[in-house]
PDB file of N, CA and C in Angstrom:
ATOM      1  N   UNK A   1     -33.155-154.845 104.760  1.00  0.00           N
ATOM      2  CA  UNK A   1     -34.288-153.951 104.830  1.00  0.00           C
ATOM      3  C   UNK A   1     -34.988-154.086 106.179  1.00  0.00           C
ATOM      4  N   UNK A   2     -35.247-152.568 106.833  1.00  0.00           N
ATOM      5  CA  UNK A   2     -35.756-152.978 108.143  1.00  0.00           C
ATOM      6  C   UNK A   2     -37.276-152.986 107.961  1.00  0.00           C
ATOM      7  N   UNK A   3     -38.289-153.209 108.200  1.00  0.00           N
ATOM      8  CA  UNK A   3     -39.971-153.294 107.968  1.00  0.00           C
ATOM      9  C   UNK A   3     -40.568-153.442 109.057  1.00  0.00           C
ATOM     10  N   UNK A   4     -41.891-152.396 109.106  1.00  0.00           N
ATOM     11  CA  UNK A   4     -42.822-152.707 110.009  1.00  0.00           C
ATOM     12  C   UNK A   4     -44.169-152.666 109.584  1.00  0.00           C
ATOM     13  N   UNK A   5     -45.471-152.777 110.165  1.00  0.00           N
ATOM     14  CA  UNK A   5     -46.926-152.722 110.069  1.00  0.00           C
ATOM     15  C   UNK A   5     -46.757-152.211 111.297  1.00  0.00           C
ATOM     16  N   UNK A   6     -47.506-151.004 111.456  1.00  0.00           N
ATOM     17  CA  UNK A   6     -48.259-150.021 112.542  1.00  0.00           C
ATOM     18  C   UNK A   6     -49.899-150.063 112.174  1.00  0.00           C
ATOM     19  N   UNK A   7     -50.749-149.794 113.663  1.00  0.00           N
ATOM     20  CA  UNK A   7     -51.948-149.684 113.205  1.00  0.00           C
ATOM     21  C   UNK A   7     -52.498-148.333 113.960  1.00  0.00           C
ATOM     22  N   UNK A   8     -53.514-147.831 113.835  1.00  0.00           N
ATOM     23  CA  UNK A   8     -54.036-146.707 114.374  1.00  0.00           C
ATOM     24  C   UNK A   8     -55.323-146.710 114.241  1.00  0.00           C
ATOM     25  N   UNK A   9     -55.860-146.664 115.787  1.00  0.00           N
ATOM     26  CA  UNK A   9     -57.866-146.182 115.336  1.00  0.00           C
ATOM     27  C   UNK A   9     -57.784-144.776 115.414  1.00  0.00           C
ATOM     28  N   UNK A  10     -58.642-144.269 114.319  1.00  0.00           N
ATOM     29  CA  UNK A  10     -59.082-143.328 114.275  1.00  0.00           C
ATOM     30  C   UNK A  10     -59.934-142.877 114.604  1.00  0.00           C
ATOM     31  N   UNK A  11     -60.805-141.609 114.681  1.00  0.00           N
ATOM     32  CA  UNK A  11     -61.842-141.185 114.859  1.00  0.00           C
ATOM     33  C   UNK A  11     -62.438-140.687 113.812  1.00  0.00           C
ATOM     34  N   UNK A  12     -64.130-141.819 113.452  1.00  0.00           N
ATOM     35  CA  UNK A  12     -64.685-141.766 112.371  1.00  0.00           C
ATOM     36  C   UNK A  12     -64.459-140.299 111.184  1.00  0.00           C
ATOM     37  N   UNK A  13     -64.535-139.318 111.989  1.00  0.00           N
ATOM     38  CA  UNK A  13     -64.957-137.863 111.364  1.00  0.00           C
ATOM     39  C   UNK A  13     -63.555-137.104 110.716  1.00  0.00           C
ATOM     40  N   UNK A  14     -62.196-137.877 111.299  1.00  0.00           N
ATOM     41  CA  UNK A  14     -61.170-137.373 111.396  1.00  0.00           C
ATOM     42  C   UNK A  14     -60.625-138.457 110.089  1.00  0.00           C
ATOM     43  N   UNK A  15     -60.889-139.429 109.571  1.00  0.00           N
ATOM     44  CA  UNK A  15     -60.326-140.650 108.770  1.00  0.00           C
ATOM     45  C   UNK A  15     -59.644-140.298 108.088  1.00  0.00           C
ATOM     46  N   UNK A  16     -60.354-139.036 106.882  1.00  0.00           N
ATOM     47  CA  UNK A  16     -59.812-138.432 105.315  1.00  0.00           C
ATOM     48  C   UNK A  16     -58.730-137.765 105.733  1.00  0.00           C
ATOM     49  N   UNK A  17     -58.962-136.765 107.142  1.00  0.00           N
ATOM     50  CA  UNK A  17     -57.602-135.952 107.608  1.00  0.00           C
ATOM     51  C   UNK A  17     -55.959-136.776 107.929  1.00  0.00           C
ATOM     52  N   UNK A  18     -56.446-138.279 108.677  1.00  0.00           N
ATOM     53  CA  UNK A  18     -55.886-138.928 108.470  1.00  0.00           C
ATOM     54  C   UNK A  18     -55.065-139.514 107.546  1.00  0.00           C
ATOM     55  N   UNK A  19     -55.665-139.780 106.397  1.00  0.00           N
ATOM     56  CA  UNK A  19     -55.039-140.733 105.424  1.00  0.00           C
ATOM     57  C   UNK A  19     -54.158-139.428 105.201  1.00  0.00           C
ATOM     58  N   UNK A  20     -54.496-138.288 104.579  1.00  0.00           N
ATOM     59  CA  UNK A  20     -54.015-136.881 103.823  1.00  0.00           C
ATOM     60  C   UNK A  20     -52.748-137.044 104.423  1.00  0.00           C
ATOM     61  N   UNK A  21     -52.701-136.579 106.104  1.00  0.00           N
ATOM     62  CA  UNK A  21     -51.357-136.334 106.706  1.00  0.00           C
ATOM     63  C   UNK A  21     -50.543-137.481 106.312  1.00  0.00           C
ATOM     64  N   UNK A  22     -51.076-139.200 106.963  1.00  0.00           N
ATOM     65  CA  UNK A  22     -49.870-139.735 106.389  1.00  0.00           C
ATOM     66  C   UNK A  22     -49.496-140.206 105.038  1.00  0.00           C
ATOM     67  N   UNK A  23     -50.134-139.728 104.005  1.00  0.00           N
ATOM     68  CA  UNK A  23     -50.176-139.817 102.775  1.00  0.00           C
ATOM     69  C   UNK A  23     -48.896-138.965 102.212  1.00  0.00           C
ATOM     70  N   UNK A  24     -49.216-137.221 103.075  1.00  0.00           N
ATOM     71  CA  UNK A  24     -48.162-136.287 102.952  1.00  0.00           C
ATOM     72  C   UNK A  24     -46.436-136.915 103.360  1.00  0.00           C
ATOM     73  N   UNK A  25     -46.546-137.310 104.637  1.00  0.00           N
ATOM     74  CA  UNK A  25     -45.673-137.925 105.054  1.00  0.00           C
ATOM     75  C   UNK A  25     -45.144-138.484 104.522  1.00  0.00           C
ATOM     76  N   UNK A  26     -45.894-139.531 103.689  1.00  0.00           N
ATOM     77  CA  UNK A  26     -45.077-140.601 102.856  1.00  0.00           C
ATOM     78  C   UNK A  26     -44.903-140.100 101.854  1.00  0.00           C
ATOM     79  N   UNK A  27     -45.195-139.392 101.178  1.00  0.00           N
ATOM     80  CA  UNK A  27     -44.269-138.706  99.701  1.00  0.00           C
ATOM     81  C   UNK A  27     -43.527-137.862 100.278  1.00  0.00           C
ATOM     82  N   UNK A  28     -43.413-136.869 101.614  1.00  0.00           N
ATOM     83  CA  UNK A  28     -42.353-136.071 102.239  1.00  0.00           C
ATOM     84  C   UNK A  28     -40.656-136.805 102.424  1.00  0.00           C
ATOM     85  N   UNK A  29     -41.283-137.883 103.186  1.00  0.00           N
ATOM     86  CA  UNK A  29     -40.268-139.081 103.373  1.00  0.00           C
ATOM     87  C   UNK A  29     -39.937-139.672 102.136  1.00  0.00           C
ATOM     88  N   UNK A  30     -40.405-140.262 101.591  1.00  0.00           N
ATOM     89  CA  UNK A  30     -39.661-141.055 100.407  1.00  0.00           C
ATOM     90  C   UNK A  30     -38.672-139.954  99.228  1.00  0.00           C
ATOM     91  N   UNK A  31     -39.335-138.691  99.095  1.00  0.00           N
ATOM     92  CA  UNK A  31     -38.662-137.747  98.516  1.00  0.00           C
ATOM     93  C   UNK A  31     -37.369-137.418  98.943  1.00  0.00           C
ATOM     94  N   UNK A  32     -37.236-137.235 100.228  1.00  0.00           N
ATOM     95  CA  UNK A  32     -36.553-136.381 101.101  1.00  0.00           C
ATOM     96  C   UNK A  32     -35.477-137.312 102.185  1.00  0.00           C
ATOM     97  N   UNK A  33     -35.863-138.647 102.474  1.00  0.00           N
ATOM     98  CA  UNK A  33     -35.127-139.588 103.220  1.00  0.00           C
ATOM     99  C   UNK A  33     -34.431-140.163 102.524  1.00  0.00           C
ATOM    100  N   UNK A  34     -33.486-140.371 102.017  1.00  0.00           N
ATOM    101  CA  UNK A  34     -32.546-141.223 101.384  1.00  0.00           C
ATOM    102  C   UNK A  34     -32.701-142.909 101.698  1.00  0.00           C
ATOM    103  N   UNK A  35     -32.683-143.276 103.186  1.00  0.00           N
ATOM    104  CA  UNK A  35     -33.261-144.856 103.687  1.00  0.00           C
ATOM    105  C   UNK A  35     -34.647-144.926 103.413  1.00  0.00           C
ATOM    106  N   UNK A  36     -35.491-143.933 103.257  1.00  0.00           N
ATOM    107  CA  UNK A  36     -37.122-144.393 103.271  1.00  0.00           C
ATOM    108  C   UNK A  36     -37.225-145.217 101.428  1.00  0.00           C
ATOM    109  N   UNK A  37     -37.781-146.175 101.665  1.00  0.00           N
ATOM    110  CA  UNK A  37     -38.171-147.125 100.562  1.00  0.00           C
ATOM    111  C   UNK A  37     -39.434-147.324 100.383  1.00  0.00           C
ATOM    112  N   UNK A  38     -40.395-147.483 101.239  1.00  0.00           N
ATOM    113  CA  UNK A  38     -41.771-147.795 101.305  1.00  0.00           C
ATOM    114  C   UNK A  38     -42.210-147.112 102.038  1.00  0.00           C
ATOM    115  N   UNK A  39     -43.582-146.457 101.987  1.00  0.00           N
ATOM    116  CA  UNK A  39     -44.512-145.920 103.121  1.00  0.00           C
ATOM    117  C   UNK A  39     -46.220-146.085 102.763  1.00  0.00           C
ATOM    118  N   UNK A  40     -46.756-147.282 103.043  1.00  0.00           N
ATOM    119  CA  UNK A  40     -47.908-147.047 102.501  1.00  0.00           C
ATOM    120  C   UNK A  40     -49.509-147.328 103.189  1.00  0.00           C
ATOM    121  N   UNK A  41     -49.859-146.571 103.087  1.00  0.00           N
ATOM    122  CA  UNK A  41     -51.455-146.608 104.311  1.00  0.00           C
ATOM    123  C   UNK A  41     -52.111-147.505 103.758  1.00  0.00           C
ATOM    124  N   UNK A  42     -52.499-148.228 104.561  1.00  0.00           N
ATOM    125  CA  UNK A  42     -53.609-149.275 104.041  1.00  0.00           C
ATOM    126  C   UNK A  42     -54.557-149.115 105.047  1.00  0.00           C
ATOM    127  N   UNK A  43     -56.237-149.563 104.673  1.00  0.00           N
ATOM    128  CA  UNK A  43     -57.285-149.552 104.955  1.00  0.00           C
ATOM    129  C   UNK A  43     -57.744-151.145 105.876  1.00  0.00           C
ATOM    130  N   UNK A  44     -58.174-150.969 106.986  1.00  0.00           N
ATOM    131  CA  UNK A  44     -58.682-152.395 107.298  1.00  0.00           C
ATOM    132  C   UNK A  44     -60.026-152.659 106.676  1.00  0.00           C
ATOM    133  N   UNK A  45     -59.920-154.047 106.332  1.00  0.00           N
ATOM    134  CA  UNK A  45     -61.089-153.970 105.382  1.00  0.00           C
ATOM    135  C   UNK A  45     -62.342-154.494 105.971  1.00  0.00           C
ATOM    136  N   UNK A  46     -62.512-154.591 107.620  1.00  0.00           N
ATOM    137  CA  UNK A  46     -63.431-155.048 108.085  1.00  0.00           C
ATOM    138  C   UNK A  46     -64.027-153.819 108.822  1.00  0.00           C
ATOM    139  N   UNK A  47     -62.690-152.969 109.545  1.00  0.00           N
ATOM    140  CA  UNK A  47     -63.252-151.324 110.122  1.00  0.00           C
ATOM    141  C   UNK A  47     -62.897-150.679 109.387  1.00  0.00           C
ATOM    142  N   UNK A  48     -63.639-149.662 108.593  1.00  0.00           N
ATOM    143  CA  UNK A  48     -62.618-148.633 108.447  1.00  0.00           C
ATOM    144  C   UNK A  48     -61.716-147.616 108.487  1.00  0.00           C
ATOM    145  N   UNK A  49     -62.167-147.411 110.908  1.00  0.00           N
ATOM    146  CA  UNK A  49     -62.049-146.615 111.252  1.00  0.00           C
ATOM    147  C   UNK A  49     -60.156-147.085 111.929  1.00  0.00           C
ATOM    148  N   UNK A  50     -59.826-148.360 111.365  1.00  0.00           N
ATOM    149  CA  UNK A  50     -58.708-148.701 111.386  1.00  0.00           C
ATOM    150  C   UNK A  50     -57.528-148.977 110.395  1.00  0.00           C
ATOM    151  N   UNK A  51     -56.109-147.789 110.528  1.00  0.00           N
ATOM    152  CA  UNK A  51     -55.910-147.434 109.108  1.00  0.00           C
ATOM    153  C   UNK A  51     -54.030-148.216 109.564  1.00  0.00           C
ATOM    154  N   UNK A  52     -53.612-148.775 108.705  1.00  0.00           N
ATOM    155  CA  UNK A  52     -52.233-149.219 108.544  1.00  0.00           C
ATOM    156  C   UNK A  52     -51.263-148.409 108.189  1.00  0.00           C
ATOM    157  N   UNK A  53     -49.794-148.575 108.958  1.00  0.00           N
ATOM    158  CA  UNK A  53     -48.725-147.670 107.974  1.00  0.00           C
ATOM    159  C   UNK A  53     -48.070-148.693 107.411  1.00  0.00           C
ATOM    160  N   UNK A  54     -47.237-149.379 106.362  1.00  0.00           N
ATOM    161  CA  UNK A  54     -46.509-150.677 106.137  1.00  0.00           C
ATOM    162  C   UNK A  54     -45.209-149.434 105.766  1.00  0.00           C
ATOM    163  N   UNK A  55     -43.982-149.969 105.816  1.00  0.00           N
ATOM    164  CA  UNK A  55     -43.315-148.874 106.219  1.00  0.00           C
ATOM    165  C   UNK A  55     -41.869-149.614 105.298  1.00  0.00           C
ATOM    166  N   UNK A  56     -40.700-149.599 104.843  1.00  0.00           N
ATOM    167  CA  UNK A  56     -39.625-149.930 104.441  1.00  0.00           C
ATOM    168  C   UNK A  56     -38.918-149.286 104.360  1.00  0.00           C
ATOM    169  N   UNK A  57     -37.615-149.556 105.552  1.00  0.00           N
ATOM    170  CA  UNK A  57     -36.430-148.597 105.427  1.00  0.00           C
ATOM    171  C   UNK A  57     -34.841-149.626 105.246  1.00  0.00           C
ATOM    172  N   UNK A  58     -34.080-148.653 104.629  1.00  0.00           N
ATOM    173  CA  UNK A  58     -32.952-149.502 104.137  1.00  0.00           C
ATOM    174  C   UNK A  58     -32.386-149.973 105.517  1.00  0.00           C
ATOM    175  N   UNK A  59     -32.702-150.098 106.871  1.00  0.00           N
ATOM    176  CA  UNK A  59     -31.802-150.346 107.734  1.00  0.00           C
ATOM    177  C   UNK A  59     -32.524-149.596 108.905  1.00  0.00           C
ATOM    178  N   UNK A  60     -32.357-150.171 110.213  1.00  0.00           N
ATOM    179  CA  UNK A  60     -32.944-149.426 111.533  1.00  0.00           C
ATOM    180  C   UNK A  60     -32.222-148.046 111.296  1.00  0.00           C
ATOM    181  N   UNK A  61     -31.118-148.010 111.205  1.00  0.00           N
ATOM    182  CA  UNK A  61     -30.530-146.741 111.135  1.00  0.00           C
ATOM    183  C   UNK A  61     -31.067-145.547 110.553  1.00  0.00           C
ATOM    184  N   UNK A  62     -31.340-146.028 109.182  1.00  0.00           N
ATOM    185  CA  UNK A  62     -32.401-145.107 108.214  1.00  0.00           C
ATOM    186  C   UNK A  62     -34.136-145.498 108.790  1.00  0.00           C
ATOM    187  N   UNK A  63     -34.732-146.046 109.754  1.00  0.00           N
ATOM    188  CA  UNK A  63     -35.791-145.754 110.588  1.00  0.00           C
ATOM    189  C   UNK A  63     -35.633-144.907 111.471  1.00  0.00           C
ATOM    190  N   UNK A  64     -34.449-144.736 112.057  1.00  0.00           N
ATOM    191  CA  UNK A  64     -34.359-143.986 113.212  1.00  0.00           C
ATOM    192  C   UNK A  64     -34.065-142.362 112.827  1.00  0.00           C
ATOM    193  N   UNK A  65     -33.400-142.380 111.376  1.00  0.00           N
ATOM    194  CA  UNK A  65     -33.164-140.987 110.940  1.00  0.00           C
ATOM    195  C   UNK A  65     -34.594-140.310 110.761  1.00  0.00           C
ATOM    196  N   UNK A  66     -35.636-140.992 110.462  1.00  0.00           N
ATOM    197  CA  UNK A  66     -37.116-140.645 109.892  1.00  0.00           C
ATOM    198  C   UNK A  66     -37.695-140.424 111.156  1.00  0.00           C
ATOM    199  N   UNK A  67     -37.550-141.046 111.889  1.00  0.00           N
ATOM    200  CA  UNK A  67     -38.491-141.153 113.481  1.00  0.00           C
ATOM    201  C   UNK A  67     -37.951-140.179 114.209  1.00  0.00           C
ATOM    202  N   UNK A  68     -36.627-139.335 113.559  1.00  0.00           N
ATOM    203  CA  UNK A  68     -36.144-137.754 114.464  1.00  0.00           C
ATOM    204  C   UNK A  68     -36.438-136.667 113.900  1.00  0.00           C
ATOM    205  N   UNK A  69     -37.168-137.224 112.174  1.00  0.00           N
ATOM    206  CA  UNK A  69     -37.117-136.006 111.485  1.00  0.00           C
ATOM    207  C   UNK A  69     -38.444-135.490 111.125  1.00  0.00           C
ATOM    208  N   UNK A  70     -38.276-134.070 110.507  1.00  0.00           N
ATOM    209  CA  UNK A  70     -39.210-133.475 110.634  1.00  0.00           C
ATOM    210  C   UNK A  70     -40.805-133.785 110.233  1.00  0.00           C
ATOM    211  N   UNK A  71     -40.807-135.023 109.572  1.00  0.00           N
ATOM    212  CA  UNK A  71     -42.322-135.335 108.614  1.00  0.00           C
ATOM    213  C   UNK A  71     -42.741-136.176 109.832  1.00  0.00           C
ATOM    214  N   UNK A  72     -41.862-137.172 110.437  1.00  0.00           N
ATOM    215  CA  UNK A  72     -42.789-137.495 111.813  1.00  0.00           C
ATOM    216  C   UNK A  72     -43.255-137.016 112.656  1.00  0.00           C
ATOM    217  N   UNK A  73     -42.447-136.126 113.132  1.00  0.00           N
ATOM    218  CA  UNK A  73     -42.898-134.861 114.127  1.00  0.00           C
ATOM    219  C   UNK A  73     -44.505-134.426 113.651  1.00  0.00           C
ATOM    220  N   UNK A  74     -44.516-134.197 112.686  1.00  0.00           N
ATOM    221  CA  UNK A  74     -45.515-132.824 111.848  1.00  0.00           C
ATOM    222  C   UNK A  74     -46.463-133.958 111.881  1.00  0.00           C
ATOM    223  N   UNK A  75     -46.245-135.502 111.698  1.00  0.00           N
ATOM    224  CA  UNK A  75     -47.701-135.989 111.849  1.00  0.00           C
ATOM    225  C   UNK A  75     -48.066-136.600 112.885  1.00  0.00           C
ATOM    226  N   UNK A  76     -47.215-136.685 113.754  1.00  0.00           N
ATOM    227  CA  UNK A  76     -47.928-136.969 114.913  1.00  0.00           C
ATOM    228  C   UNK A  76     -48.591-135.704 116.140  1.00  0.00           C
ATOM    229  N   UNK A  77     -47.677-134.893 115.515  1.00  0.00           N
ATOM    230  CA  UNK A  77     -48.356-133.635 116.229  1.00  0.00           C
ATOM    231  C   UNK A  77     -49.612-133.062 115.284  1.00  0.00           C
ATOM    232  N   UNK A  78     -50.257-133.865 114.093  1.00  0.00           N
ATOM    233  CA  UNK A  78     -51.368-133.190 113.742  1.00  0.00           C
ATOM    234  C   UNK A  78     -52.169-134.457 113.763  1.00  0.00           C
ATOM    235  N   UNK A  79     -52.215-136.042 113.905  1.00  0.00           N
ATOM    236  CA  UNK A  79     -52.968-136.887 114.232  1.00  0.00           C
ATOM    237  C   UNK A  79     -53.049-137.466 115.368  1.00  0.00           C
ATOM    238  N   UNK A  80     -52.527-136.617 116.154  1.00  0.00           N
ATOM    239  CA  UNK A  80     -52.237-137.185 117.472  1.00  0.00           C
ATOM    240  C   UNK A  80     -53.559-136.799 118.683  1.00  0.00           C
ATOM    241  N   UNK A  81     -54.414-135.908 118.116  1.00  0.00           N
ATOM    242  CA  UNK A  81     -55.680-134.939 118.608  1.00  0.00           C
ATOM    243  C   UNK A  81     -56.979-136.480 117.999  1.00  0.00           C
ATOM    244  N   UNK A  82     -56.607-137.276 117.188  1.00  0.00           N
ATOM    245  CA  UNK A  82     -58.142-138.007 116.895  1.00  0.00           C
ATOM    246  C   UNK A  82     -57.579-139.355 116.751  1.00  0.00           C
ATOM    247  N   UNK A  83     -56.147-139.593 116.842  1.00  0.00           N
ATOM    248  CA  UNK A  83     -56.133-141.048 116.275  1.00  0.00           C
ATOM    249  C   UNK A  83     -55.503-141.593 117.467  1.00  0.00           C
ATOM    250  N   UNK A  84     -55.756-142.777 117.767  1.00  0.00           N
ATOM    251  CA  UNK A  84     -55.304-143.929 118.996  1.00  0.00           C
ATOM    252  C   UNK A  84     -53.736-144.748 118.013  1.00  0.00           C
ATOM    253  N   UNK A  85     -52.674-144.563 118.455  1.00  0.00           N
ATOM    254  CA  UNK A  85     -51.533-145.756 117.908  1.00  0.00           C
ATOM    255  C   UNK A  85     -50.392-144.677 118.034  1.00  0.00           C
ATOM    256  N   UNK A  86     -48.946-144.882 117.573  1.00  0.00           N
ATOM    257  CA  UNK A  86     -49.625-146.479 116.811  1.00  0.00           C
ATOM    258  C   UNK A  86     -49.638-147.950 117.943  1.00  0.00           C
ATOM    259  N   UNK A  87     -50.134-148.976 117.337  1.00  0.00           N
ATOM    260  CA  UNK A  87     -49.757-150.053 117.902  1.00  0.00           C
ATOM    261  C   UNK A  87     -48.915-151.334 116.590  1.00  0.00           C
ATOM    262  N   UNK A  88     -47.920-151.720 117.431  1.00  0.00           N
ATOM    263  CA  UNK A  88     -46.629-152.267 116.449  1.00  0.00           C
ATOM    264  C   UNK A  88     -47.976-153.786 116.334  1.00  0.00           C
ATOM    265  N   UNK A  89     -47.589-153.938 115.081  1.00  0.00           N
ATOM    266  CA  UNK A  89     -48.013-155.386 114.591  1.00  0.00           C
ATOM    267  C   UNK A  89     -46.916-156.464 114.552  1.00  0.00           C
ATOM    268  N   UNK A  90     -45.758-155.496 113.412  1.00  0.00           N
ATOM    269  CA  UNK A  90     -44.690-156.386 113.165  1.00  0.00           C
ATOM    270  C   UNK A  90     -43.363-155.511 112.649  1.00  0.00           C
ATOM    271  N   UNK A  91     -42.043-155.874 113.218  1.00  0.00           N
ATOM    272  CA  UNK A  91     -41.166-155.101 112.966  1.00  0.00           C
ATOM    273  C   UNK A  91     -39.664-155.816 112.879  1.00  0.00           C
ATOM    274  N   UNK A  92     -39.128-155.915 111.823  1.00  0.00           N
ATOM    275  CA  UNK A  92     -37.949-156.625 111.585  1.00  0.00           C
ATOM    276  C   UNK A  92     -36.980-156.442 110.792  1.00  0.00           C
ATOM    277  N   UNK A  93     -36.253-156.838 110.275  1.00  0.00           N
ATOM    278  CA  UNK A  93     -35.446-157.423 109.245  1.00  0.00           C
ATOM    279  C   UNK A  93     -35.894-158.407 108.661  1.00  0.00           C
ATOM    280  N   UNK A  94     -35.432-157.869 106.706  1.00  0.00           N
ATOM    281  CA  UNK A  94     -35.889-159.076 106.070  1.00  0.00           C
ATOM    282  C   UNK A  94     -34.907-160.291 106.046  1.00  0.00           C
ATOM    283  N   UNK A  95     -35.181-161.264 106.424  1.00  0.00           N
ATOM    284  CA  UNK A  95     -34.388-162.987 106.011  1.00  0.00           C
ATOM    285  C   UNK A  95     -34.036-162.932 104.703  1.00  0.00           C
ATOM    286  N   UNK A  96     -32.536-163.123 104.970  1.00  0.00           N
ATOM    287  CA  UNK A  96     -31.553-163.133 104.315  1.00  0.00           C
ATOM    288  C   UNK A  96     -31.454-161.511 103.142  1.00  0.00           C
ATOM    289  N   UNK A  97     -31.288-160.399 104.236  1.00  0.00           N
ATOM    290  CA  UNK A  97     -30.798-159.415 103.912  1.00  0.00           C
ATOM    291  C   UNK A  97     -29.770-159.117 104.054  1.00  0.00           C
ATOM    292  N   UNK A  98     -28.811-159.471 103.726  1.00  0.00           N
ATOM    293  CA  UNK A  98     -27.227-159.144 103.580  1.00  0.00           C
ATOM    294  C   UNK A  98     -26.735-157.897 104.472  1.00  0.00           C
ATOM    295  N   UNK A  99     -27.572-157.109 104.011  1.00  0.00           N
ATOM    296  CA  UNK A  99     -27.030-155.139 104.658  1.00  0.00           C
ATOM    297  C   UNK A  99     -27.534-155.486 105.575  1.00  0.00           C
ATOM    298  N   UNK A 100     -28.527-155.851 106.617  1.00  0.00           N
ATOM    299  CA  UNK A 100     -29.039-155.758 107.531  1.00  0.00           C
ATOM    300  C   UNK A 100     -28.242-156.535 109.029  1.00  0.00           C
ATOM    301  N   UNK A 101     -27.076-157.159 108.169  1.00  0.00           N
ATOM    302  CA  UNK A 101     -26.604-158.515 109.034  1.00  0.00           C
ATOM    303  C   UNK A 101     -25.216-157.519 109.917  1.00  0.00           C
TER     304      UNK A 101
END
């Protein structure tokens, strides 16, 4: 399994538009991607104007099919006007994932 944490500041006024798009995204993707496994926004709980993607794909391969296709496109070209990121936290393979080796 390949995995990452992305982060993004937002702009206070823009937050709800935020979550919505990548909210959309992530039921677009998980429906529709065959590798997408996880996609889920999380809230920082100290700003809230700082929002998480935690992300699970069966393999870089199936990251890279998502990162050409159309639900990424569509949200970065509609959060890309108020939100700062992403910036990578953490991005890997899980220890002792067999498929991944």
């Amino acid at each position: 399994m390949y995995q990452f944490l992305v982060s993004f500041t937002v702009q206070p006024d823009h937050r709800d538009d935020f979550v919505r798009a990548a909210r959309r995204t992530a039921r677009d993707s998980l429906a529709n991607e065959p590798g997408s496994h996880r996609f889920e926004v999380v809230a920082d709980e100290e700003n809230p104007d700082v929002l998480y993607l935690n992300e699970v794909y069966a393999d870089v391969d199936a990251f890279e099919a998502h990162a050409t296709g159309p639900y990424f496109a569509a949200f970065f070209a509609e959060v890309g006007a108020y939100a700062e990121g992403p910036t990578w936290l953490m991005r890997g393979n899980l220890v002792g994932d067999e498929a991944a080796a």
